[in-house]
XYZ file of C-alpha atoms in Angstrom:
527
model
C -12.166 102.077 -159.953
C -9.855 104.949 -160.601
C -11.548 105.571 -163.864
C -14.881 105.324 -162.133
C -13.683 107.535 -159.302
C -12.213 109.972 -161.779
C -15.506 110.046 -163.642
C -17.478 110.646 -160.468
C -15.098 113.400 -159.443
C -15.420 114.958 -162.878
C -19.196 114.830 -162.644
C -19.040 116.272 -159.139
C -16.835 119.121 -160.361
C -19.242 119.675 -163.215
C -22.123 119.784 -160.763
C -20.153 122.026 -158.395
C -19.100 124.388 -161.240
C -22.541 125.941 -161.712
C -23.091 125.934 -157.965
C -19.859 127.833 -157.404
C -20.779 130.195 -160.220
C -24.102 130.926 -158.553
C -22.350 131.446 -155.238
C -19.991 133.913 -156.919
C -22.883 135.686 -158.593
C -24.777 135.907 -155.303
C -21.677 137.157 -153.543
C -21.112 139.755 -156.236
C -24.751 140.804 -156.039
C -24.608 141.050 -152.269
C -21.418 143.082 -152.483
C -22.975 145.372 -155.062
C -26.062 145.876 -152.927
C -23.911 146.591 -149.921
C -21.788 149.021 -151.908
C -24.887 150.742 -153.255
C -26.416 151.007 -149.822
C -23.150 152.297 -148.457
C -22.873 154.803 -151.291
C -26.444 155.853 -150.739
C -25.767 156.232 -147.059
C -22.599 158.109 -147.846
C -24.474 160.247 -150.363
C -27.170 160.993 -147.829
C -24.506 161.811 -145.332
C -22.826 164.126 -147.833
C -26.169 165.627 -148.704
C -26.945 166.215 -145.088
C -23.465 167.581 -144.649
C -23.873 169.891 -147.653
C -27.247 170.981 -146.336
C -25.574 171.691 -143.044
C -25.306 175.411 -143.569
C -26.940 176.193 -140.251
C -23.677 177.743 -139.099
C -23.889 180.486 -141.741
C -24.547 183.792 -140.002
C -27.210 185.540 -142.084
C -26.451 188.803 -140.272
C -23.159 188.983 -142.156
C -25.109 189.477 -145.377
C -26.045 192.974 -144.234
C -22.412 193.910 -144.833
C -20.826 194.311 -148.262
C -19.360 191.282 -150.022
C -15.646 190.459 -149.872
C -13.817 192.559 -152.471
C -10.659 190.391 -152.481
C -8.610 193.545 -152.882
C -10.495 194.883 -155.913
C -11.974 198.354 -156.216
C -13.934 200.118 -158.930
C -12.041 202.144 -161.506
C -13.258 203.134 -164.958
C -10.385 205.544 -165.624
C -8.420 204.903 -168.844
C -5.306 202.767 -168.475
C -3.688 203.913 -171.725
C -3.418 207.125 -173.736
C -6.935 208.461 -174.276
C -7.053 211.299 -176.815
C -9.643 214.035 -176.356
C -12.765 214.089 -178.510
C -12.650 216.039 -181.767
C -13.424 219.716 -181.977
C -16.355 220.661 -184.178
C -14.263 221.086 -187.337
C -12.647 217.655 -186.890
C -15.835 215.694 -186.088
C -17.070 213.182 -188.668
C -20.631 214.344 -188.104
C -23.526 214.194 -185.672
C -24.965 211.064 -184.077
C -28.592 211.164 -182.994
C -30.240 208.165 -181.278
C -33.671 207.289 -179.964
C -33.516 205.011 -176.899
C -36.547 202.750 -176.551
C -37.807 200.528 -173.725
C -37.951 201.062 -169.981
C -35.692 203.293 -167.918
C -32.838 200.800 -167.580
C -32.983 199.561 -171.153
C -32.681 203.206 -172.131
C -29.820 203.635 -169.674
C -27.838 200.901 -171.424
C -28.681 202.465 -174.787
C -27.300 205.835 -173.614
C -24.033 204.133 -172.665
C -23.911 202.482 -176.082
C -24.608 205.786 -177.808
C -21.620 207.437 -176.119
C -19.367 204.521 -177.097
C -20.696 204.579 -180.678
C -19.963 208.311 -180.943
C -16.442 207.713 -179.670
C -15.931 204.872 -182.151
C -17.013 207.073 -185.088
C -15.189 210.208 -183.894
C -18.591 211.885 -183.957
C -20.454 214.547 -182.002
C -23.281 213.073 -179.930
C -26.645 214.793 -179.827
C -28.213 214.440 -176.373
C -29.990 211.036 -176.582
C -33.768 210.960 -176.939
C -35.836 208.765 -174.615
C -38.933 207.061 -175.989
C -40.980 207.832 -172.911
C -44.466 208.119 -174.324
C -45.054 204.625 -175.739
C -43.880 202.788 -172.613
C -44.476 205.181 -169.733
C -46.921 207.727 -171.175
C -44.430 210.214 -169.759
C -43.095 213.193 -171.694
C -40.267 214.094 -169.298
C -37.458 212.655 -171.425
C -33.715 212.939 -170.785
C -33.997 216.524 -169.543
C -36.654 215.552 -167.010
C -34.820 212.528 -165.577
C -31.063 213.120 -165.760
C -28.793 215.959 -164.703
C -27.779 217.116 -168.207
C -25.006 219.626 -167.276
C -23.380 216.941 -165.124
C -23.696 214.394 -167.954
C -22.011 216.656 -170.506
C -19.271 217.857 -168.161
C -18.352 214.406 -166.854
C -17.885 213.062 -170.388
C -16.037 216.054 -171.820
C -12.833 213.996 -172.060
C -14.632 211.275 -173.990
C -17.174 212.705 -176.446
C -18.448 216.061 -177.562
C -22.144 216.383 -176.675
C -24.576 218.971 -177.994
C -28.229 219.623 -177.276
C -29.328 219.424 -180.899
C -28.200 219.259 -184.511
C -27.113 222.740 -185.598
C -28.368 224.761 -188.498
C -26.253 225.040 -191.649
C -26.009 227.780 -194.215
C -25.864 226.909 -197.921
C -26.282 229.352 -200.791
C -27.236 232.045 -198.324
C -30.035 229.974 -196.825
C -30.029 228.700 -193.258
C -31.709 225.405 -192.406
C -31.397 222.632 -189.869
C -29.157 219.758 -190.851
C -31.336 216.705 -191.413
C -30.115 213.397 -190.009
C -30.273 210.337 -192.251
C -32.339 207.657 -190.495
C -30.925 204.141 -190.141
C -32.245 201.072 -188.323
C -29.103 199.509 -186.862
C -28.863 195.707 -186.500
C -29.237 194.233 -183.050
C -25.919 193.784 -181.219
C -24.063 195.390 -184.118
C -20.276 194.938 -183.952
C -17.845 197.848 -183.769
C -17.034 197.303 -187.452
C -20.637 198.157 -188.433
C -20.198 201.598 -186.895
C -16.784 202.174 -188.499
C -18.057 201.157 -191.943
C -21.800 201.332 -192.685
C -22.788 203.967 -190.108
C -19.681 206.107 -190.606
C -20.071 206.092 -194.391
C -23.640 207.426 -194.084
C -22.559 209.999 -191.512
C -19.859 211.392 -193.793
C -22.312 211.476 -196.674
C -25.191 213.232 -194.890
C -23.394 215.006 -192.039
C -25.690 213.419 -189.426
C -27.377 210.055 -188.853
C -30.369 209.107 -186.723
C -30.273 205.569 -185.281
C -33.688 204.288 -184.234
C -34.618 202.150 -182.450
C -31.478 202.124 -180.330
C -31.912 199.357 -177.773
C -29.216 196.647 -177.718
C -27.749 198.054 -180.942
C -24.095 197.714 -179.969
C -22.517 194.387 -179.078
C -21.697 194.007 -175.388
C -18.555 191.997 -176.060
C -15.959 194.509 -177.254
C -12.296 193.535 -177.343
C -11.086 197.030 -176.472
C -11.175 197.318 -172.641
C -10.950 201.122 -172.868
C -14.304 201.246 -174.656
C -15.749 198.995 -171.952
C -14.423 201.342 -169.296
C -16.062 204.221 -171.144
C -19.382 202.393 -170.742
C -18.761 202.313 -166.999
C -17.902 206.013 -166.875
C -21.202 206.794 -168.551
C -23.287 204.361 -166.510
C -21.863 204.903 -163.059
C -20.579 208.490 -163.151
C -22.182 210.580 -165.893
C -25.785 209.362 -165.597
C -26.975 211.086 -162.444
C -30.686 211.647 -161.803
C -32.070 215.145 -161.368
C -31.969 216.719 -157.867
C -35.667 216.183 -157.072
C -35.340 212.452 -157.806
C -32.200 212.203 -155.677
C -33.917 214.126 -152.874
C -36.965 211.839 -152.907
C -34.734 208.761 -152.924
C -32.695 210.184 -150.046
C -35.808 210.781 -147.932
C -36.979 207.199 -148.459
C -33.595 205.649 -147.673
C -33.167 207.779 -144.550
C -36.593 206.781 -143.281
C -35.957 203.093 -143.935
C -32.623 203.292 -142.141
C -34.032 204.874 -138.996
C -34.532 201.377 -137.592
C -31.404 199.751 -138.991
C -30.794 197.671 -142.080
C -33.259 197.142 -144.911
C -33.345 195.000 -148.019
C -34.905 195.765 -151.383
C -36.648 193.227 -153.586
C -37.469 193.616 -157.249
C -40.651 191.552 -157.392
C -41.061 190.848 -161.110
C -44.515 189.260 -160.959
C -46.261 191.479 -163.474
C -48.482 190.696 -166.451
C -45.932 191.427 -169.175
C -43.212 189.251 -167.628
C -45.550 186.354 -166.811
C -46.946 186.415 -170.337
C -43.446 186.577 -171.804
C -42.265 183.657 -169.668
C -45.356 181.568 -170.455
C -45.916 180.703 -166.793
C -49.698 180.798 -166.545
C -50.862 177.502 -165.021
C -51.007 178.856 -161.456
C -53.664 181.409 -162.414
C -57.445 181.184 -162.738
C -58.938 180.402 -166.184
C -59.950 184.044 -166.606
C -56.455 185.263 -165.685
C -54.941 182.737 -168.065
C -57.040 184.154 -170.905
C -55.709 187.631 -170.129
C -52.104 186.423 -170.162
C -52.564 184.421 -173.368
C -54.149 187.422 -175.088
C -51.329 189.696 -173.937
C -48.714 187.229 -175.181
C -50.324 186.938 -178.626
C -50.419 190.704 -178.960
C -46.860 191.431 -177.820
C -44.636 188.379 -178.333
C -43.815 185.875 -181.050
C -46.007 182.795 -181.169
C -44.372 179.853 -179.420
C -45.628 176.789 -177.591
C -44.620 177.060 -173.940
C -45.211 174.255 -171.426
C -45.390 175.520 -167.857
C -43.648 172.589 -166.167
C -40.797 172.614 -168.668
C -40.395 176.385 -168.378
C -40.318 176.185 -164.614
C -37.764 173.382 -164.501
C -35.311 175.387 -166.591
C -35.759 178.442 -164.377
C -37.768 180.586 -166.781
C -40.688 181.330 -164.447
C -40.564 184.384 -162.152
C -40.647 183.525 -158.464
C -44.031 184.006 -156.805
C -44.205 186.327 -153.764
C -44.757 183.279 -151.543
C -41.655 181.565 -152.948
C -39.616 184.683 -152.216
C -40.887 184.651 -148.637
C -40.039 180.974 -148.218
C -36.521 181.590 -149.523
C -35.923 184.430 -147.081
C -37.311 182.451 -144.155
C -35.194 179.412 -145.068
C -32.081 181.580 -145.171
C -32.747 182.797 -141.625
C -34.360 186.207 -142.089
C -37.169 186.800 -139.587
C -40.449 188.702 -139.688
C -38.772 191.836 -138.338
C -36.842 192.273 -141.588
C -37.681 195.564 -143.261
C -38.274 195.183 -146.995
C -38.647 197.753 -149.763
C -40.574 196.416 -152.769
C -39.750 197.749 -156.207
C -42.400 196.464 -158.577
C -45.241 197.388 -160.850
C -48.788 196.131 -160.457
C -48.598 192.493 -159.343
C -50.733 190.200 -161.466
C -53.286 188.042 -159.687
C -54.217 190.478 -156.973
C -53.797 190.289 -153.221
C -54.012 186.497 -152.953
C -50.416 186.132 -154.154
C -49.107 188.746 -151.731
C -51.016 187.462 -148.703
C -48.629 184.550 -147.863
C -45.614 186.826 -148.323
C -47.041 189.531 -146.046
C -47.845 186.895 -143.421
C -44.159 185.921 -143.311
C -42.708 189.442 -143.708
C -45.208 192.120 -142.697
C -42.780 195.058 -142.737
C -43.175 195.862 -146.433
C -42.797 199.303 -147.967
C -42.719 200.922 -151.408
C -42.113 204.462 -152.664
C -45.766 205.349 -152.113
C -45.977 204.215 -148.480
C -42.651 205.194 -146.985
C -42.095 208.701 -148.327
C -43.327 212.126 -147.223
C -46.835 213.487 -147.793
C -46.975 214.266 -151.533
C -44.303 211.818 -152.587
C -46.547 209.998 -155.050
C -46.839 213.135 -157.175
C -43.076 213.007 -157.779
C -42.788 209.279 -158.427
C -44.846 208.553 -161.502
C -43.573 207.185 -164.790
C -39.839 207.332 -165.376
C -39.267 209.269 -162.159
C -40.913 206.505 -160.115
C -38.667 203.900 -161.709
C -35.666 206.161 -161.041
C -36.577 206.450 -157.344
C -36.947 202.658 -157.085
C -33.563 202.300 -158.765
C -31.793 204.603 -156.302
C -33.411 203.051 -153.215
C -32.473 199.559 -154.425
C -28.949 200.737 -155.219
C -28.456 202.029 -151.670
C -30.217 199.201 -149.822
C -28.089 196.893 -147.672
C -29.259 193.822 -149.559
C -30.840 193.610 -153.009
C -32.762 190.569 -154.277
C -33.797 190.302 -157.935
C -36.522 187.680 -158.309
C -36.255 187.540 -162.092
C -32.941 188.537 -163.664
C -33.655 187.065 -167.102
C -34.637 189.843 -169.507
C -35.103 192.292 -166.622
C -32.970 195.350 -167.371
C -33.817 196.853 -163.975
C -32.413 193.887 -162.049
C -29.422 193.323 -164.326
C -28.303 196.951 -164.278
C -28.737 197.191 -160.520
C -26.616 194.120 -159.905
C -23.843 195.677 -161.982
C -24.216 199.044 -160.269
C -24.081 197.509 -156.787
C -21.015 195.497 -157.792
C -19.312 198.686 -158.955
C -20.230 200.708 -155.865
C -18.453 198.731 -153.214
C -19.644 195.142 -153.843
C -22.957 195.658 -152.075
C -24.636 192.393 -151.147
C -26.896 190.958 -153.836
C -28.751 187.695 -153.286
C -29.598 186.106 -156.620
C -31.915 183.084 -156.397
C -31.023 180.258 -158.776
C -34.526 179.594 -160.088
C -33.484 176.480 -161.988
C -31.972 174.877 -158.891
C -34.894 175.951 -156.713
C -37.659 174.759 -159.065
C -37.585 171.035 -158.165
C -37.452 171.904 -154.463
C -40.600 174.012 -154.676
C -42.320 171.444 -156.912
C -41.572 168.707 -154.364
C -43.091 170.890 -151.666
C -46.231 171.472 -153.714
C -46.606 167.709 -154.126
C -46.265 167.079 -150.403
C -42.593 166.106 -150.288
C -41.352 168.559 -147.666
C -38.394 166.603 -146.287
C -35.355 168.850 -145.762
C -37.119 171.670 -147.641
C -35.426 174.557 -145.817
C -32.054 172.807 -145.806
C -32.263 172.265 -149.568
C -33.218 175.901 -150.143
C -30.366 177.102 -147.952
C -27.923 174.889 -149.834
C -28.890 176.590 -153.098
C -29.044 180.108 -151.718
C -25.729 180.068 -149.901
C -23.913 178.737 -152.963
C -23.369 182.184 -154.489
C -20.888 185.061 -154.558
C -23.348 187.531 -152.934
C -22.222 190.422 -155.111
C -18.471 189.924 -154.850
C -16.095 190.039 -157.844
C -16.571 187.057 -160.142
C -15.869 186.032 -163.702
C -18.483 187.079 -166.246
C -19.923 183.974 -167.899
C -22.287 184.065 -170.857
C -25.154 184.962 -170.909
C -24.319 187.342 -168.052
C -24.377 190.902 -169.351
C -21.510 193.394 -169.158
C -24.003 195.752 -167.532
C -24.572 193.107 -164.840
C -20.901 192.393 -164.286
C -18.210 194.754 -165.555
C -15.442 192.858 -163.742
C -12.527 192.930 -164.415
C -12.505 195.729 -167.027
C -13.878 198.390 -164.657
C -11.957 197.289 -161.576
C -8.362 197.357 -160.396
C -6.125 196.381 -157.491
C -3.683 198.698 -155.696
C -1.337 195.740 -155.074
C -2.073 193.238 -157.843
C -0.434 189.944 -158.696
C -1.067 190.667 -162.363
C 0.432 193.963 -163.551
C -2.502 194.520 -165.933
C -4.827 194.785 -162.907
C -2.898 197.626 -161.256
C -4.929 200.742 -160.480
C -4.097 203.789 -162.617
C -2.519 206.854 -160.974
C -4.874 208.978 -158.917
C -4.123 212.010 -161.061
C -5.315 210.369 -164.280
C -7.874 213.102 -164.882
C -5.211 215.788 -164.545
C -3.350 213.950 -167.293
C -6.488 213.894 -169.426
C -7.043 217.585 -168.725
C -3.617 218.390 -170.116
C -4.556 216.490 -173.275
C -7.765 218.466 -173.530
C -6.196 221.724 -174.663
C -8.509 222.127 -177.662
C -11.589 222.793 -175.524
C -12.340 226.497 -175.298
C -12.591 227.803 -171.757
C -11.290 225.635 -168.951
C -13.925 224.379 -166.547
C -13.642 223.329 -162.948
C -11.728 220.045 -163.056
C -12.243 219.350 -159.375
C -15.905 218.426 -159.860
C -15.058 216.003 -162.658
C -12.254 214.448 -160.657
C -14.518 213.878 -157.667
C -17.195 212.464 -159.956
C -14.771 209.842 -161.221
C -13.112 208.777 -157.967
C -12.596 205.037 -157.719
C -13.511 204.879 -154.029
C -17.183 204.973 -154.893
C -19.083 203.639 -151.914
C -18.958 206.701 -149.691
C -19.256 209.011 -152.682
C -22.590 207.672 -153.905
C -23.972 207.710 -150.375
C -22.990 211.367 -149.999
C -24.492 212.051 -153.412
C -27.797 210.275 -152.962
C -28.533 210.026 -149.253
């Protein structure tokens, strides 16, 4: 009996074993499902919480971003010897800056730094205006040349042209040896290859000169020199500043205004490979343009869009602004070329934000005559610089947008709203496919997750011209001693080092040009 009972019990346990195992499995499964549902609920709750940015006051964006105690300063922090006199110069540097206005602007900054590196005399940079703009105005027609030369007199010696030389009783112009510099050339290329040719021939001509000096330079003083050129020495001519001032004053008569760089033009769309939203005929035009101007490469629209490589459409820009809380009374200045695709792309944007202006519509009577070619781009640049809010819709290879973001950062941390196209792409694609749930909340979550033009660490591939922090900034009361602002009389110190220059000039103008408190200064200068 016991054996029998023991055997029955054993069989019962054997039968119960799998049953208990199944119960355990079911319990585990139920617990997992509950945990997943709880996590999902928690995730949804967190998502809803993270989307809960309704309490953000959009009106605060009309003010400048929080500086956290930083202010702009491109003054040298260490001993900065004066440039060489003519007899001590290693030779003459001549450059030809190609591309659009802001690509050329960066090239001018690089040219000054290159001349400083080589202990050379810089010939006033040439602007390749004809091939891009069909505009012959050049450096003399766009920038205030006397101001440019005077502001940089502590840094480089600048002349209007290569001088004539006399040999064997004959006088002739010194001919510059032409070199095609490598893209993003390091400092060592200029101190070796370029300098060797300069000493051999007396002058060198670097062409083309766009992106021909590496942006990452270990010497912070050379980086600060870039800022002195970009934000102090390069001042547009009086008629451009006057036109810009008239536009800004008119826009401000009714309060705040924002500027938008709407990069929805044929060249950028063809470059990006974002053509599927256009008609078959328009697609043919874009494909043809791409084949003629860019390297052959297979580009898939959906893939390009998901990685943030497609420029925002005007409608998408309008939806972003509306989601953030801007209303149809918002005054907007558009800086753009001819939009590709005609009025049908602008129609939805105008319906949401009808108060749109550009330099042709908002200025005085004959304004258009003064705003063609490079001058027109210069006016757009100044108006966008002085606007209360600036929005670049495509900051990829756009020199205009990138330089403006850096300029606004330098001049008082003016608010810049930079859409994260990669993060926004799936939201807009969901909307196009009919999935509109939490659309505005999702957009707001992306758009309010930004620094809005405040000081922030420069992370590759962000350009130095987009963000010169911390090299060109300082703090009056820093935690780190290296961040301390230089003495206010730094330019008096430099003036005392500049004894070799014949004829002292008015230092007061140069000092005021290089003041670190830049916000009010640029407004007085340009408005």
